[in-house]
Amino acid sequence: MGGILCCIFSWVVRGHYKGQQIGKVVQVYRKKYVIYIERVQCEKANGTTVHVGIHPSKVVITRLKLDKDRKKILERKAKSRQVGKEKGKYKEELIEKMQE
């Protein structure tokens, strides 16, 4: 068990729990591709309540808790994407200068 748990607020968009549930992600089970959300629970036969696993593709993240390490990662990825966009592309002015 375990994985990426960062106090995400999410909203279920498909399935039995669609629309009504907005809550924090309690647990992420990466091996099963399942997340457990705070208010999505069912009652077992013996009376105990358990969280129901939901596939992450059926959930929309509405709010994300970012600490300094996560912000650094996002900034680094954004920076590398900007460099990748300009790499190898020719602009019209540059082509005209090359032809002269």
Short mmCIF file of C-alpha atoms in Angstrom, two decimals:
data_model
loop_
_atom_site.label_atom_id
_atom_site.label_comp_id
_atom_site.label_asym_id
_atom_site.label_seq_id
_atom_site.Cartn_x
_atom_site.Cartn_y
_atom_site.Cartn_z
CA MET A 1 0.00 0.00 0.00
CA GLY A 2 0.97 3.60 -0.02
CA GLY A 3 1.96 5.95 -2.72
CA ILE A 4 1.15 9.50 -3.50
CA LEU A 5 -1.09 11.02 -0.86
CA CYS A 6 -1.23 14.77 -0.84
CA CYS A 7 -4.58 15.87 0.58
CA ILE A 8 -6.37 16.12 -2.75
CA PHE A 9 -9.99 17.18 -2.96
CA SER A 10 -11.72 15.15 -5.62
CA TRP A 11 -15.09 14.66 -7.28
CA VAL A 12 -16.39 11.37 -8.69
CA VAL A 13 -17.65 11.75 -12.27
CA ARG A 14 -18.62 8.18 -13.21
CA GLY A 15 -20.16 5.15 -11.58
CA HIS A 16 -22.43 4.52 -8.62
CA TYR A 17 -20.96 7.35 -6.52
CA LYS A 18 -21.16 9.92 -9.34
CA GLY A 19 -21.50 13.60 -8.49
CA GLN A 20 -22.54 13.44 -4.87
CA GLN A 21 -19.15 12.81 -3.29
CA ILE A 22 -16.53 15.51 -2.85
CA GLY A 23 -13.82 14.71 -0.35
CA LYS A 24 -10.17 14.17 0.42
CA VAL A 25 -8.21 11.24 -0.90
CA VAL A 26 -7.63 9.01 2.11
CA GLN A 27 -5.46 6.34 0.53
CA VAL A 28 -3.83 5.51 -2.80
CA TYR A 29 -3.31 1.86 -3.72
CA ARG A 30 -1.06 2.02 -6.76
CA LYS A 31 -0.83 -1.74 -7.30
CA LYS A 32 -4.61 -2.04 -7.73
CA TYR A 33 -5.00 1.34 -9.53
CA VAL A 34 -7.50 2.44 -6.89
CA ILE A 35 -7.96 5.49 -4.70
CA TYR A 36 -10.09 5.75 -1.58
CA ILE A 37 -12.04 8.97 -0.99
CA GLU A 38 -13.11 10.24 2.42
CA ARG A 39 -16.92 10.09 2.12
CA VAL A 40 -17.23 7.14 -0.28
CA GLN A 41 -17.99 4.27 2.10
CA CYS A 42 -20.22 1.24 2.36
CA GLU A 43 -21.32 -0.88 5.29
CA LYS A 44 -20.22 -4.48 5.62
CA ALA A 45 -22.44 -7.30 6.86
CA ASN A 46 -20.99 -7.09 10.36
CA GLY A 47 -21.73 -3.34 10.57
CA THR A 48 -18.30 -1.84 10.03
CA THR A 49 -17.85 0.80 7.36
CA VAL A 50 -15.11 0.50 4.75
CA HIS A 51 -13.91 2.83 2.00
CA VAL A 52 -14.89 1.88 -1.53
CA GLY A 53 -12.09 1.82 -4.09
CA ILE A 54 -12.56 4.04 -7.15
CA HIS A 55 -10.46 4.02 -10.31
CA PRO A 56 -8.54 7.32 -10.67
CA SER A 57 -9.79 7.88 -14.24
CA LYS A 58 -13.33 8.26 -12.86
CA VAL A 59 -12.30 11.09 -10.52
CA VAL A 60 -11.63 14.79 -11.12
CA ILE A 61 -9.11 16.50 -8.86
CA THR A 62 -10.56 19.85 -7.78
CA ARG A 63 -7.91 21.08 -5.36
CA LEU A 64 -4.32 19.98 -4.95
CA LYS A 65 -2.13 20.59 -1.93
CA LEU A 66 1.28 21.77 -3.13
CA ASP A 67 4.31 21.89 -0.88
CA LYS A 68 7.67 23.36 -1.87
CA ASP A 69 9.00 20.09 -3.32
CA ARG A 70 5.96 19.56 -5.56
CA LYS A 71 6.13 23.17 -6.75
CA LYS A 72 9.80 22.68 -7.69
CA ILE A 73 8.94 19.57 -9.70
CA LEU A 74 6.13 21.36 -11.57
CA GLU A 75 8.36 24.36 -12.32
CA ARG A 76 11.13 22.10 -13.59
CA LYS A 77 8.73 20.23 -15.89
CA ALA A 78 7.25 23.47 -17.24
CA LYS A 79 10.74 24.82 -17.93
CA SER A 80 11.78 21.70 -19.85
CA ARG A 81 8.59 21.81 -21.92
CA GLN A 82 9.32 25.41 -22.96
CA VAL A 83 12.81 24.44 -24.11
CA GLY A 84 11.40 21.48 -26.04
CA LYS A 85 8.89 23.63 -27.95
CA GLU A 86 11.54 25.95 -29.37
CA LYS A 87 13.99 23.20 -30.20
CA GLY A 88 14.29 22.36 -33.89
CA LYS A 89 11.59 24.73 -35.13
CA TYR A 90 12.28 27.26 -37.84
CA LYS A 91 10.54 30.60 -38.01
CA GLU A 92 9.66 32.33 -41.28
CA GLU A 93 12.19 35.13 -40.79
CA LEU A 94 14.98 32.64 -40.18
CA ILE A 95 14.11 30.69 -43.33
CA GLU A 96 14.06 33.87 -45.43
CA LYS A 97 17.50 34.86 -44.12
CA MET A 98 18.87 31.42 -44.92
CA GLN A 99 17.56 31.59 -48.50
CA GLU A 100 19.21 34.98 -49.20
#
